Amino acid sequence: MRSGDVAVTGLGLVTPAGIGTEETWARVCAGESTARNDPLLAGLPVDISCRVPDSPQAPLLPPRRARRMDRFVQFAVVAAAEAVRDAGLDPLTWDGARVGVVLGCADGGPATAEQEHRVLLEEGPGRVSSLLLPMHLPNMVAGQVSIELAATGPSLVVATACASGASAIAVARDLLLLDRCDVVVTGGAEAMVTPLVMAGFAQMGVLSRRSTDPVTACRPFDATRDGFVAGEGAGLLVLERGADARARGARVRARISGAGASADAHHVTAPDAEGRGAEAALRAALTEAGVGADEIDHVNAHGTATPMNDLVESRMLRRVLGPDPLVTSTKGVTGHLFGAAGGIETAFAVLAVEQGLVPPTANLDETDPEIEVDVARKATPRRVDHAVSMSLGFGGQNAAVLVSRA
């Protein structure tokens, strides 16, 4: 490892594709869509979502604990526990003051807010839960994970819309390289699939309307794509300085070798038509890593399956990286995970590098002829020395995370 490299020593995933990294990765590599008609969205213009599997028989957390946490926090707590176990670390023995938690989240707990607003209107203010704010506020995802892990170092939430998880990873990397922490648990968590939020997205015209065939609704880079399917979940990584990880004999799954961020300064929702902001973030990540554009083997694209995003992003990737990287969008399986997307998709990039396997783009039947990159249609064995995960958010906030072989 080069001096300054940051090691990924643990992964934790809670996604619509499964609870845990192994289950999620298997379904992503199989290209199995998780989109279904959602009873909680019945009667709305769009009633499709990608939900984390959960039931009374297999709850994420014991009911008593779960009642005190919104779903986005539950997802993060479960993913954090897996990531720390995977890293071979023990919160009972580490120096908590040197452990940070930096998570991305776009919206906090809208389900809790919507539920308690109904209580306010129907039963009065005296019936509103005292847990409303501790459950709803976005910062509580980092607060609760810090409590669970006895991590008393920096505890932060980064909010850059759909780039939040990736932005959090970049901040976590900086904390390690500045010697503010020795371990940082980072990534993103989100649970925005609520009637109010989905009604808003539907009004914007960004959701797929394929309600009669939800499994095939999210079609990144496909000629017939018509929008994304909303999802929920969490993807967390444990990061350490490479020298520290080696000194304790840890397994290093991959390295976060660079990160870049930028703003389009263009429009509140639409990307810059030339992708100049996304390009700036990508070039910054390449420069920080000391990696040439021609060395990138794989890109986990933002790839939302909206007509404009996929076209702008693909042209930018071709312009910067050329024709060789194998590009995929895993949103065809998981749906769009908003603030969690960057954490989950960086974890997928780590797995692609570690295992030499590029996952497919689900539901890609006919690539849009205007798409200018090589999009993976099936799981493809390939040596991946360097991979990029791209995340682009409303407000024109962009993030790129560069993952390299250990």
PDB file of C-alpha atoms in Angstrom, residues 107-396:
ATOM      1  CA  ASP A 107     -33.771  12.932   4.697  1.00  0.00           C
ATOM      2  CA  GLY A 108     -33.627  11.442   8.184  1.00  0.00           C
ATOM      3  CA  GLY A 109     -36.811   9.679   9.247  1.00  0.00           C
ATOM      4  CA  PRO A 110     -39.753  10.935   7.182  1.00  0.00           C
ATOM      5  CA  ALA A 111     -41.860   7.899   8.117  1.00  0.00           C
ATOM      6  CA  THR A 112     -41.714   8.910  11.771  1.00  0.00           C
ATOM      7  CA  ALA A 113     -42.497  12.541  10.919  1.00  0.00           C
ATOM      8  CA  GLU A 114     -45.491  11.566   8.777  1.00  0.00           C
ATOM      9  CA  GLN A 115     -46.838   9.213  11.441  1.00  0.00           C
ATOM     10  CA  GLU A 116     -46.558  11.748  14.258  1.00  0.00           C
ATOM     11  CA  HIS A 117     -48.046  14.504  12.100  1.00  0.00           C
ATOM     12  CA  ARG A 118     -51.138  12.324  11.698  1.00  0.00           C
ATOM     13  CA  VAL A 119     -51.223  11.894  15.481  1.00  0.00           C
ATOM     14  CA  LEU A 120     -51.017  15.670  15.915  1.00  0.00           C
ATOM     15  CA  LEU A 121     -53.921  16.272  13.549  1.00  0.00           C
ATOM     16  CA  GLU A 122     -56.129  13.438  14.766  1.00  0.00           C
ATOM     17  CA  GLU A 123     -55.396  13.233  18.506  1.00  0.00           C
ATOM     18  CA  GLY A 124     -53.764  16.512  19.458  1.00  0.00           C
ATOM     19  CA  PRO A 125     -50.274  17.624  20.536  1.00  0.00           C
ATOM     20  CA  GLY A 126     -50.425  15.779  23.845  1.00  0.00           C
ATOM     21  CA  ARG A 127     -50.329  12.456  21.991  1.00  0.00           C
ATOM     22  CA  VAL A 128     -47.246  13.211  19.892  1.00  0.00           C
ATOM     23  CA  SER A 129     -44.383  10.894  20.836  1.00  0.00           C
ATOM     24  CA  SER A 130     -41.496  12.270  22.888  1.00  0.00           C
ATOM     25  CA  LEU A 131     -39.309  10.175  20.597  1.00  0.00           C
ATOM     26  CA  LEU A 132     -40.321  12.130  17.487  1.00  0.00           C
ATOM     27  CA  LEU A 133     -37.112  14.150  17.254  1.00  0.00           C
ATOM     28  CA  PRO A 134     -34.669  11.452  18.470  1.00  0.00           C
ATOM     29  CA  MET A 135     -36.138   9.176  15.797  1.00  0.00           C
ATOM     30  CA  HIS A 136     -36.583  11.698  12.984  1.00  0.00           C
ATOM     31  CA  LEU A 137     -33.488  13.925  13.016  1.00  0.00           C
ATOM     32  CA  PRO A 138     -30.842  12.957  10.411  1.00  0.00           C
ATOM     33  CA  ASN A 139     -27.948  13.302  12.879  1.00  0.00           C
ATOM     34  CA  MET A 140     -29.405  10.528  15.030  1.00  0.00           C
ATOM     35  CA  VAL A 141     -28.180   7.856  12.643  1.00  0.00           C
ATOM     36  CA  ALA A 142     -24.598   8.708  13.550  1.00  0.00           C
ATOM     37  CA  GLY A 143     -25.582   9.316  17.158  1.00  0.00           C
ATOM     38  CA  GLN A 144     -27.183   5.906  17.571  1.00  0.00           C
ATOM     39  CA  VAL A 145     -24.362   4.070  15.795  1.00  0.00           C
ATOM     40  CA  SER A 146     -21.844   5.874  18.024  1.00  0.00           C
ATOM     41  CA  ILE A 147     -23.801   4.730  21.089  1.00  0.00           C
ATOM     42  CA  GLU A 148     -23.994   1.156  19.836  1.00  0.00           C
ATOM     43  CA  LEU A 149     -20.253   1.050  19.159  1.00  0.00           C
ATOM     44  CA  ALA A 150     -19.044   3.079  22.154  1.00  0.00           C
ATOM     45  CA  ALA A 151     -17.358   5.327  19.586  1.00  0.00           C
ATOM     46  CA  THR A 152     -16.641   8.684  21.229  1.00  0.00           C
ATOM     47  CA  GLY A 153     -14.630  10.254  18.402  1.00  0.00           C
ATOM     48  CA  PRO A 154     -16.116  12.566  15.745  1.00  0.00           C
ATOM     49  CA  SER A 155     -19.754  11.684  14.990  1.00  0.00           C
ATOM     50  CA  LEU A 156     -21.093  13.368  11.871  1.00  0.00           C
ATOM     51  CA  VAL A 157     -23.858  13.175   9.285  1.00  0.00           C
ATOM     52  CA  VAL A 158     -23.224  14.445   5.764  1.00  0.00           C
ATOM     53  CA  ALA A 159     -26.217  15.501   3.664  1.00  0.00           C
ATOM     54  CA  THR A 160     -25.563  15.932  -0.064  1.00  0.00           C
ATOM     55  CA  ALA A 161     -28.780  14.288  -1.299  1.00  0.00           C
ATOM     56  CA  CYS A 162     -28.039  11.158  -3.331  1.00  0.00           C
ATOM     57  CA  ALA A 163     -24.287  11.754  -2.993  1.00  0.00           C
ATOM     58  CA  SER A 164     -24.457  11.664   0.832  1.00  0.00           C
ATOM     59  CA  GLY A 165     -22.999   8.197   1.393  1.00  0.00           C
ATOM     60  CA  ALA A 166     -20.069   8.827  -0.935  1.00  0.00           C
ATOM     61  CA  SER A 167     -19.466  12.264   0.561  1.00  0.00           C
ATOM     62  CA  ALA A 168     -19.367  10.672   4.013  1.00  0.00           C
ATOM     63  CA  ILE A 169     -16.699   8.210   2.890  1.00  0.00           C
ATOM     64  CA  ALA A 170     -14.575  11.081   1.598  1.00  0.00           C
ATOM     65  CA  VAL A 171     -14.865  12.899   4.937  1.00  0.00           C
ATOM     66  CA  ALA A 172     -14.037   9.697   6.824  1.00  0.00           C
ATOM     67  CA  ARG A 173     -10.930   9.230   4.696  1.00  0.00           C
ATOM     68  CA  ASP A 174      -9.816  12.760   5.523  1.00  0.00           C
ATOM     69  CA  LEU A 175     -10.248  12.144   9.275  1.00  0.00           C
ATOM     70  CA  LEU A 176      -7.901   9.171   9.052  1.00  0.00           C
ATOM     71  CA  LEU A 177      -5.279  10.929   6.944  1.00  0.00           C
ATOM     72  CA  LEU A 178      -5.381  13.945   9.280  1.00  0.00           C
ATOM     73  CA  ASP A 179      -4.828  11.565  12.233  1.00  0.00           C
ATOM     74  CA  ARG A 180      -8.058  12.638  13.899  1.00  0.00           C
ATOM     75  CA  CYS A 181      -9.162   8.981  14.142  1.00  0.00           C
ATOM     76  CA  ASP A 182      -7.675   5.509  13.883  1.00  0.00           C
ATOM     77  CA  VAL A 183     -10.915   3.824  12.789  1.00  0.00           C
ATOM     78  CA  VAL A 184     -13.946   5.343  11.072  1.00  0.00           C
ATOM     79  CA  VAL A 185     -17.263   3.622  10.455  1.00  0.00           C
ATOM     80  CA  THR A 186     -18.730   5.284   7.390  1.00  0.00           C
ATOM     81  CA  GLY A 187     -21.231   4.996   4.539  1.00  0.00           C
ATOM     82  CA  GLY A 188     -24.905   5.859   4.285  1.00  0.00           C
ATOM     83  CA  ALA A 189     -28.406   4.942   5.427  1.00  0.00           C
ATOM     84  CA  GLU A 190     -31.836   5.918   4.138  1.00  0.00           C
ATOM     85  CA  ALA A 191     -35.533   5.064   4.507  1.00  0.00           C
ATOM     86  CA  MET A 192     -37.425   7.592   2.380  1.00  0.00           C
ATOM     87  CA  VAL A 193     -40.053   5.308   0.867  1.00  0.00           C
ATOM     88  CA  THR A 194     -43.111   6.987   2.390  1.00  0.00           C
ATOM     89  CA  PRO A 195     -46.355   8.186   0.794  1.00  0.00           C
ATOM     90  CA  LEU A 196     -45.483  11.869   1.082  1.00  0.00           C
ATOM     91  CA  VAL A 197     -41.946  11.542  -0.269  1.00  0.00           C
ATOM     92  CA  MET A 198     -42.989   9.251  -3.104  1.00  0.00           C
ATOM     93  CA  ALA A 199     -45.831  11.583  -4.051  1.00  0.00           C
ATOM     94  CA  GLY A 200     -43.250  14.345  -4.353  1.00  0.00           C
ATOM     95  CA  PHE A 201     -40.969  12.253  -6.546  1.00  0.00           C
ATOM     96  CA  ALA A 202     -43.926  11.245  -8.709  1.00  0.00           C
ATOM     97  CA  GLN A 203     -44.811  14.909  -9.220  1.00  0.00           C
ATOM     98  CA  MET A 204     -41.249  15.514 -10.415  1.00  0.00           C
ATOM     99  CA  GLY A 205     -41.643  12.818 -13.074  1.00  0.00           C
ATOM    100  CA  VAL A 206     -38.504  10.882 -12.080  1.00  0.00           C
ATOM    101  CA  LEU A 207     -40.110   7.564 -11.050  1.00  0.00           C
ATOM    102  CA  SER A 208     -40.703   4.627 -13.361  1.00  0.00           C
ATOM    103  CA  ARG A 209     -44.395   4.175 -14.136  1.00  0.00           C
ATOM    104  CA  ARG A 210     -44.173   0.431 -14.923  1.00  0.00           C
ATOM    105  CA  SER A 211     -46.540  -0.507 -12.098  1.00  0.00           C
ATOM    106  CA  THR A 212     -47.903  -3.519 -13.964  1.00  0.00           C
ATOM    107  CA  ASP A 213     -44.426  -5.041 -14.290  1.00  0.00           C
ATOM    108  CA  PRO A 214     -42.426  -3.756 -11.312  1.00  0.00           C
ATOM    109  CA  VAL A 215     -39.598  -6.308 -11.556  1.00  0.00           C
ATOM    110  CA  THR A 216     -38.480  -4.788 -14.858  1.00  0.00           C
ATOM    111  CA  ALA A 217     -39.273  -1.173 -13.963  1.00  0.00           C
ATOM    112  CA  CYS A 218     -35.768   0.132 -13.199  1.00  0.00           C
ATOM    113  CA  ARG A 219     -33.791  -0.144 -16.457  1.00  0.00           C
ATOM    114  CA  PRO A 220     -30.500   1.771 -16.258  1.00  0.00           C
ATOM    115  CA  PHE A 221     -29.018   2.651 -19.660  1.00  0.00           C
ATOM    116  CA  ASP A 222     -31.819   0.806 -21.470  1.00  0.00           C
ATOM    117  CA  ALA A 223     -33.436   2.383 -24.513  1.00  0.00           C
ATOM    118  CA  THR A 224     -36.858   2.147 -22.822  1.00  0.00           C
ATOM    119  CA  ARG A 225     -35.894   3.472 -19.368  1.00  0.00           C
ATOM    120  CA  ASP A 226     -38.429   5.832 -17.813  1.00  0.00           C
ATOM    121  CA  GLY A 227     -37.208   6.561 -14.298  1.00  0.00           C
ATOM    122  CA  PHE A 228     -35.975   5.022 -11.075  1.00  0.00           C
ATOM    123  CA  VAL A 229     -37.575   2.833  -8.421  1.00  0.00           C
ATOM    124  CA  ALA A 230     -37.132   4.058  -4.847  1.00  0.00           C
ATOM    125  CA  GLY A 231     -35.296   1.839  -2.383  1.00  0.00           C
ATOM    126  CA  GLU A 232     -34.061   1.833   1.208  1.00  0.00           C
ATOM    127  CA  GLY A 233     -31.150   0.408   3.160  1.00  0.00           C
ATOM    128  CA  ALA A 234     -27.664   1.031   4.517  1.00  0.00           C
ATOM    129  CA  GLY A 235     -24.123   0.335   3.419  1.00  0.00           C
ATOM    130  CA  LEU A 236     -21.307   0.827   5.934  1.00  0.00           C
ATOM    131  CA  LEU A 237     -17.562   0.382   5.690  1.00  0.00           C
ATOM    132  CA  VAL A 238     -14.854   0.241   8.327  1.00  0.00           C
ATOM    133  CA  LEU A 239     -11.852   2.311   7.277  1.00  0.00           C
ATOM    134  CA  GLU A 240      -8.389   2.361   8.814  1.00  0.00           C
ATOM    135  CA  ARG A 241      -5.000   3.629   7.754  1.00  0.00           C
ATOM    136  CA  GLY A 242      -3.255   0.926   5.781  1.00  0.00           C
ATOM    137  CA  ALA A 243      -0.263   0.765   8.121  1.00  0.00           C
ATOM    138  CA  ASP A 244      -2.518   0.320  11.152  1.00  0.00           C
ATOM    139  CA  ALA A 245      -4.518  -2.426   9.462  1.00  0.00           C
ATOM    140  CA  ARG A 246      -1.334  -4.299   8.538  1.00  0.00           C
ATOM    141  CA  ALA A 247       0.096  -3.899  12.020  1.00  0.00           C
ATOM    142  CA  ARG A 248      -2.885  -5.673  13.595  1.00  0.00           C
ATOM    143  CA  GLY A 249      -2.965  -8.354  10.898  1.00  0.00           C
ATOM    144  CA  ALA A 250      -6.328  -7.316   9.507  1.00  0.00           C
ATOM    145  CA  ARG A 251      -7.698  -8.503   6.193  1.00  0.00           C
ATOM    146  CA  VAL A 252      -7.698  -5.557   3.812  1.00  0.00           C
ATOM    147  CA  ARG A 253     -10.524  -5.993   1.322  1.00  0.00           C
ATOM    148  CA  ALA A 254      -9.494  -3.017  -0.817  1.00  0.00           C
ATOM    149  CA  ARG A 255      -8.279   0.565  -0.498  1.00  0.00           C
ATOM    150  CA  ILE A 256     -10.052   3.896  -0.755  1.00  0.00           C
ATOM    151  CA  SER A 257      -7.287   5.486  -2.777  1.00  0.00           C
ATOM    152  CA  GLY A 258      -8.989   8.736  -3.735  1.00  0.00           C
ATOM    153  CA  ALA A 259     -12.141  10.794  -3.509  1.00  0.00           C
ATOM    154  CA  GLY A 260     -13.448  13.884  -5.233  1.00  0.00           C
ATOM    155  CA  ALA A 261     -16.386  16.248  -4.793  1.00  0.00           C
ATOM    156  CA  SER A 262     -17.869  19.137  -6.733  1.00  0.00           C
ATOM    157  CA  ALA A 263     -20.978  21.227  -7.301  1.00  0.00           C
ATOM    158  CA  ASP A 264     -22.624  21.859 -10.654  1.00  0.00           C
ATOM    159  CA  ALA A 265     -23.885  25.281  -9.483  1.00  0.00           C
ATOM    160  CA  HIS A 266     -26.458  24.818 -12.224  1.00  0.00           C
ATOM    161  CA  HIS A 267     -29.959  23.670 -11.161  1.00  0.00           C
ATOM    162  CA  VAL A 268     -31.733  22.319  -8.090  1.00  0.00           C
ATOM    163  CA  THR A 269     -32.581  18.967  -9.688  1.00  0.00           C
ATOM    164  CA  ALA A 270     -31.266  18.673 -13.263  1.00  0.00           C
ATOM    165  CA  PRO A 271     -27.609  17.786 -13.853  1.00  0.00           C
ATOM    166  CA  ASP A 272     -25.395  20.037 -15.916  1.00  0.00           C
ATOM    167  CA  ALA A 273     -26.034  18.944 -19.495  1.00  0.00           C
ATOM    168  CA  GLU A 274     -22.326  18.403 -20.156  1.00  0.00           C
ATOM    169  CA  GLY A 275     -21.657  16.616 -16.855  1.00  0.00           C
ATOM    170  CA  ARG A 276     -18.947  19.115 -15.966  1.00  0.00           C
ATOM    171  CA  GLY A 277     -19.512  18.873 -12.220  1.00  0.00           C
ATOM    172  CA  ALA A 278     -19.436  15.075 -12.221  1.00  0.00           C
ATOM    173  CA  GLU A 279     -16.306  15.238 -14.362  1.00  0.00           C
ATOM    174  CA  ALA A 280     -14.599  17.551 -11.872  1.00  0.00           C
ATOM    175  CA  ALA A 281     -15.344  15.142  -9.008  1.00  0.00           C
ATOM    176  CA  LEU A 282     -14.042  12.171 -10.992  1.00  0.00           C
ATOM    177  CA  ARG A 283     -10.864  13.942 -12.060  1.00  0.00           C
ATOM    178  CA  ALA A 284     -10.223  15.047  -8.475  1.00  0.00           C
ATOM    179  CA  ALA A 285     -10.493  11.436  -7.277  1.00  0.00           C
ATOM    180  CA  LEU A 286      -8.090  10.266  -9.979  1.00  0.00           C
ATOM    181  CA  THR A 287      -5.590  12.989  -9.094  1.00  0.00           C
ATOM    182  CA  GLU A 288      -5.760  12.276  -5.365  1.00  0.00           C
ATOM    183  CA  ALA A 289      -5.193   8.569  -5.998  1.00  0.00           C
ATOM    184  CA  GLY A 290      -2.396   9.126  -8.500  1.00  0.00           C
ATOM    185  CA  VAL A 291      -4.268   6.859 -10.927  1.00  0.00           C
ATOM    186  CA  GLY A 292      -4.490   7.519 -14.639  1.00  0.00           C
ATOM    187  CA  ALA A 293      -7.831   7.631 -16.393  1.00  0.00           C
ATOM    188  CA  ASP A 294      -6.713   4.695 -18.536  1.00  0.00           C
ATOM    189  CA  GLU A 295      -6.146   2.571 -15.408  1.00  0.00           C
ATOM    190  CA  ILE A 296      -9.814   2.421 -14.377  1.00  0.00           C
ATOM    191  CA  ASP A 297     -11.223  -1.048 -14.997  1.00  0.00           C
ATOM    192  CA  HIS A 298     -14.764  -0.671 -13.677  1.00  0.00           C
ATOM    193  CA  VAL A 299     -17.307   2.027 -12.841  1.00  0.00           C
ATOM    194  CA  ASN A 300     -20.316   1.584 -10.595  1.00  0.00           C
ATOM    195  CA  ALA A 301     -22.263   4.408 -12.167  1.00  0.00           C
ATOM    196  CA  HIS A 302     -24.900   6.549 -10.505  1.00  0.00           C
ATOM    197  CA  GLY A 303     -27.120   5.162 -13.287  1.00  0.00           C
ATOM    198  CA  THR A 304     -30.566   6.108 -12.025  1.00  0.00           C
ATOM    199  CA  ALA A 305     -32.448   4.990 -15.173  1.00  0.00           C
ATOM    200  CA  THR A 306     -33.801   8.483 -15.737  1.00  0.00           C
ATOM    201  CA  PRO A 307     -33.362   9.437 -19.392  1.00  0.00           C
ATOM    202  CA  MET A 308     -31.231  12.522 -18.786  1.00  0.00           C
ATOM    203  CA  ASN A 309     -28.982  11.238 -15.975  1.00  0.00           C
ATOM    204  CA  ASP A 310     -27.862   8.103 -17.794  1.00  0.00           C
ATOM    205  CA  LEU A 311     -27.103   9.973 -20.989  1.00  0.00           C
ATOM    206  CA  VAL A 312     -25.154  12.811 -19.342  1.00  0.00           C
ATOM    207  CA  GLU A 313     -23.235  10.467 -17.054  1.00  0.00           C
ATOM    208  CA  SER A 314     -22.299   8.019 -19.811  1.00  0.00           C
ATOM    209  CA  ARG A 315     -20.973  10.776 -22.050  1.00  0.00           C
ATOM    210  CA  MET A 316     -18.914  12.149 -19.180  1.00  0.00           C
ATOM    211  CA  LEU A 317     -17.464   8.717 -18.374  1.00  0.00           C
ATOM    212  CA  ARG A 318     -16.531   8.134 -22.012  1.00  0.00           C
ATOM    213  CA  ARG A 319     -14.923  11.581 -22.230  1.00  0.00           C
ATOM    214  CA  VAL A 320     -12.810  11.104 -19.098  1.00  0.00           C
ATOM    215  CA  LEU A 321     -12.118   7.367 -18.997  1.00  0.00           C
ATOM    216  CA  GLY A 322     -12.408   6.281 -22.621  1.00  0.00           C
ATOM    217  CA  PRO A 323     -14.147   3.134 -23.896  1.00  0.00           C
ATOM    218  CA  ASP A 324     -12.459   0.460 -21.786  1.00  0.00           C
ATOM    219  CA  PRO A 325     -13.974   0.455 -18.262  1.00  0.00           C
ATOM    220  CA  LEU A 326     -16.859  -1.948 -17.774  1.00  0.00           C
ATOM    221  CA  VAL A 327     -19.745   0.109 -16.404  1.00  0.00           C
ATOM    222  CA  THR A 328     -22.677  -1.100 -14.350  1.00  0.00           C
ATOM    223  CA  SER A 329     -25.594   0.336 -12.423  1.00  0.00           C
ATOM    224  CA  THR A 330     -26.679  -1.855  -9.552  1.00  0.00           C
ATOM    225  CA  LYS A 331     -29.861   0.202  -9.096  1.00  0.00           C
ATOM    226  CA  GLY A 332     -31.620  -2.227 -11.425  1.00  0.00           C
ATOM    227  CA  VAL A 333     -31.471  -4.674  -8.494  1.00  0.00           C
ATOM    228  CA  THR A 334     -31.621  -2.482  -5.383  1.00  0.00           C
ATOM    229  CA  GLY A 335     -33.521   0.549  -6.619  1.00  0.00           C
ATOM    230  CA  HIS A 336     -32.275   4.065  -5.930  1.00  0.00           C
ATOM    231  CA  LEU A 337     -31.142   4.220  -2.314  1.00  0.00           C
ATOM    232  CA  PHE A 338     -30.747   7.998  -2.111  1.00  0.00           C
ATOM    233  CA  GLY A 339     -28.370   8.959   0.721  1.00  0.00           C
ATOM    234  CA  ALA A 340     -27.417   5.316   1.225  1.00  0.00           C
ATOM    235  CA  ALA A 341     -26.542   4.763  -2.438  1.00  0.00           C
ATOM    236  CA  GLY A 342     -22.934   5.956  -2.204  1.00  0.00           C
ATOM    237  CA  GLY A 343     -22.162   3.734   0.773  1.00  0.00           C
ATOM    238  CA  ILE A 344     -23.782   0.647  -0.696  1.00  0.00           C
ATOM    239  CA  GLU A 345     -22.359   1.143  -4.180  1.00  0.00           C
ATOM    240  CA  THR A 346     -18.850   1.834  -2.851  1.00  0.00           C
ATOM    241  CA  ALA A 347     -19.154  -1.476  -0.997  1.00  0.00           C
ATOM    242  CA  PHE A 348     -20.090  -3.102  -4.313  1.00  0.00           C
ATOM    243  CA  ALA A 349     -16.997  -1.529  -5.896  1.00  0.00           C
ATOM    244  CA  VAL A 350     -14.894  -2.965  -3.053  1.00  0.00           C
ATOM    245  CA  LEU A 351     -16.332  -6.425  -3.704  1.00  0.00           C
ATOM    246  CA  ALA A 352     -15.756  -6.102  -7.466  1.00  0.00           C
ATOM    247  CA  VAL A 353     -12.094  -5.252  -6.835  1.00  0.00           C
ATOM    248  CA  GLU A 354     -11.627  -7.932  -4.194  1.00  0.00           C
ATOM    249  CA  GLN A 355     -13.364 -10.733  -6.095  1.00  0.00           C
ATOM    250  CA  GLY A 356     -12.557  -9.759  -9.674  1.00  0.00           C
ATOM    251  CA  LEU A 357     -16.232  -9.746 -10.625  1.00  0.00           C
ATOM    252  CA  VAL A 358     -18.226  -6.908 -12.197  1.00  0.00           C
ATOM    253  CA  PRO A 359     -21.953  -7.207 -11.423  1.00  0.00           C
ATOM    254  CA  PRO A 360     -24.540  -6.867 -14.178  1.00  0.00           C
ATOM    255  CA  THR A 361     -26.987  -4.091 -14.944  1.00  0.00           C
ATOM    256  CA  ALA A 362     -30.377  -5.686 -14.365  1.00  0.00           C
ATOM    257  CA  ASN A 363     -33.165  -5.233 -16.937  1.00  0.00           C
ATOM    258  CA  LEU A 364     -30.799  -4.045 -19.661  1.00  0.00           C
ATOM    259  CA  ASP A 365     -32.452  -5.509 -22.745  1.00  0.00           C
ATOM    260  CA  GLU A 366     -31.371  -2.984 -25.379  1.00  0.00           C
ATOM    261  CA  THR A 367     -28.741  -0.377 -24.599  1.00  0.00           C
ATOM    262  CA  ASP A 368     -29.744   3.117 -25.606  1.00  0.00           C
ATOM    263  CA  PRO A 369     -27.742   3.764 -28.806  1.00  0.00           C
ATOM    264  CA  GLU A 370     -26.755   7.176 -27.420  1.00  0.00           C
ATOM    265  CA  ILE A 371     -25.072   5.601 -24.385  1.00  0.00           C
ATOM    266  CA  GLU A 372     -21.355   5.796 -25.036  1.00  0.00           C
ATOM    267  CA  VAL A 373     -19.894   3.326 -22.525  1.00  0.00           C
ATOM    268  CA  ASP A 374     -19.544  -0.453 -22.278  1.00  0.00           C
ATOM    269  CA  VAL A 375     -22.366  -1.513 -19.938  1.00  0.00           C
ATOM    270  CA  ALA A 376     -22.214  -4.940 -18.291  1.00  0.00           C
ATOM    271  CA  ARG A 377     -25.230  -7.111 -19.152  1.00  0.00           C
ATOM    272  CA  LYS A 378     -24.126 -10.089 -17.048  1.00  0.00           C
ATOM    273  CA  ALA A 379     -21.795 -10.765 -14.139  1.00  0.00           C
ATOM    274  CA  THR A 380     -18.343 -10.570 -15.702  1.00  0.00           C
ATOM    275  CA  PRO A 381     -15.128 -12.023 -14.251  1.00  0.00           C
ATOM    276  CA  ARG A 382     -12.398  -9.441 -14.762  1.00  0.00           C
ATOM    277  CA  ARG A 383      -9.316  -8.318 -12.881  1.00  0.00           C
ATOM    278  CA  VAL A 384     -10.252  -4.975 -11.350  1.00  0.00           C
ATOM    279  CA  ASP A 385      -7.285  -3.026 -10.042  1.00  0.00           C
ATOM    280  CA  HIS A 386      -9.133   0.276  -9.834  1.00  0.00           C
ATOM    281  CA  ALA A 387     -12.878   0.963  -9.705  1.00  0.00           C
ATOM    282  CA  VAL A 388     -14.869   4.154  -9.350  1.00  0.00           C
ATOM    283  CA  SER A 389     -18.222   4.640  -7.655  1.00  0.00           C
ATOM    284  CA  MET A 390     -20.088   7.732  -8.874  1.00  0.00           C
ATOM    285  CA  SER A 391     -22.815   9.490  -6.884  1.00  0.00           C
ATOM    286  CA  LEU A 392     -24.739  12.533  -8.099  1.00  0.00           C
ATOM    287  CA  GLY A 393     -27.267  14.435  -5.981  1.00  0.00           C
ATOM    288  CA  PHE A 394     -30.009  17.015  -6.266  1.00  0.00           C
ATOM    289  CA  GLY A 395     -28.554  20.471  -5.939  1.00  0.00           C
ATOM    290  CA  GLY A 396     -25.777  19.447  -8.316  1.00  0.00           C
TER     291      GLY A 396
END
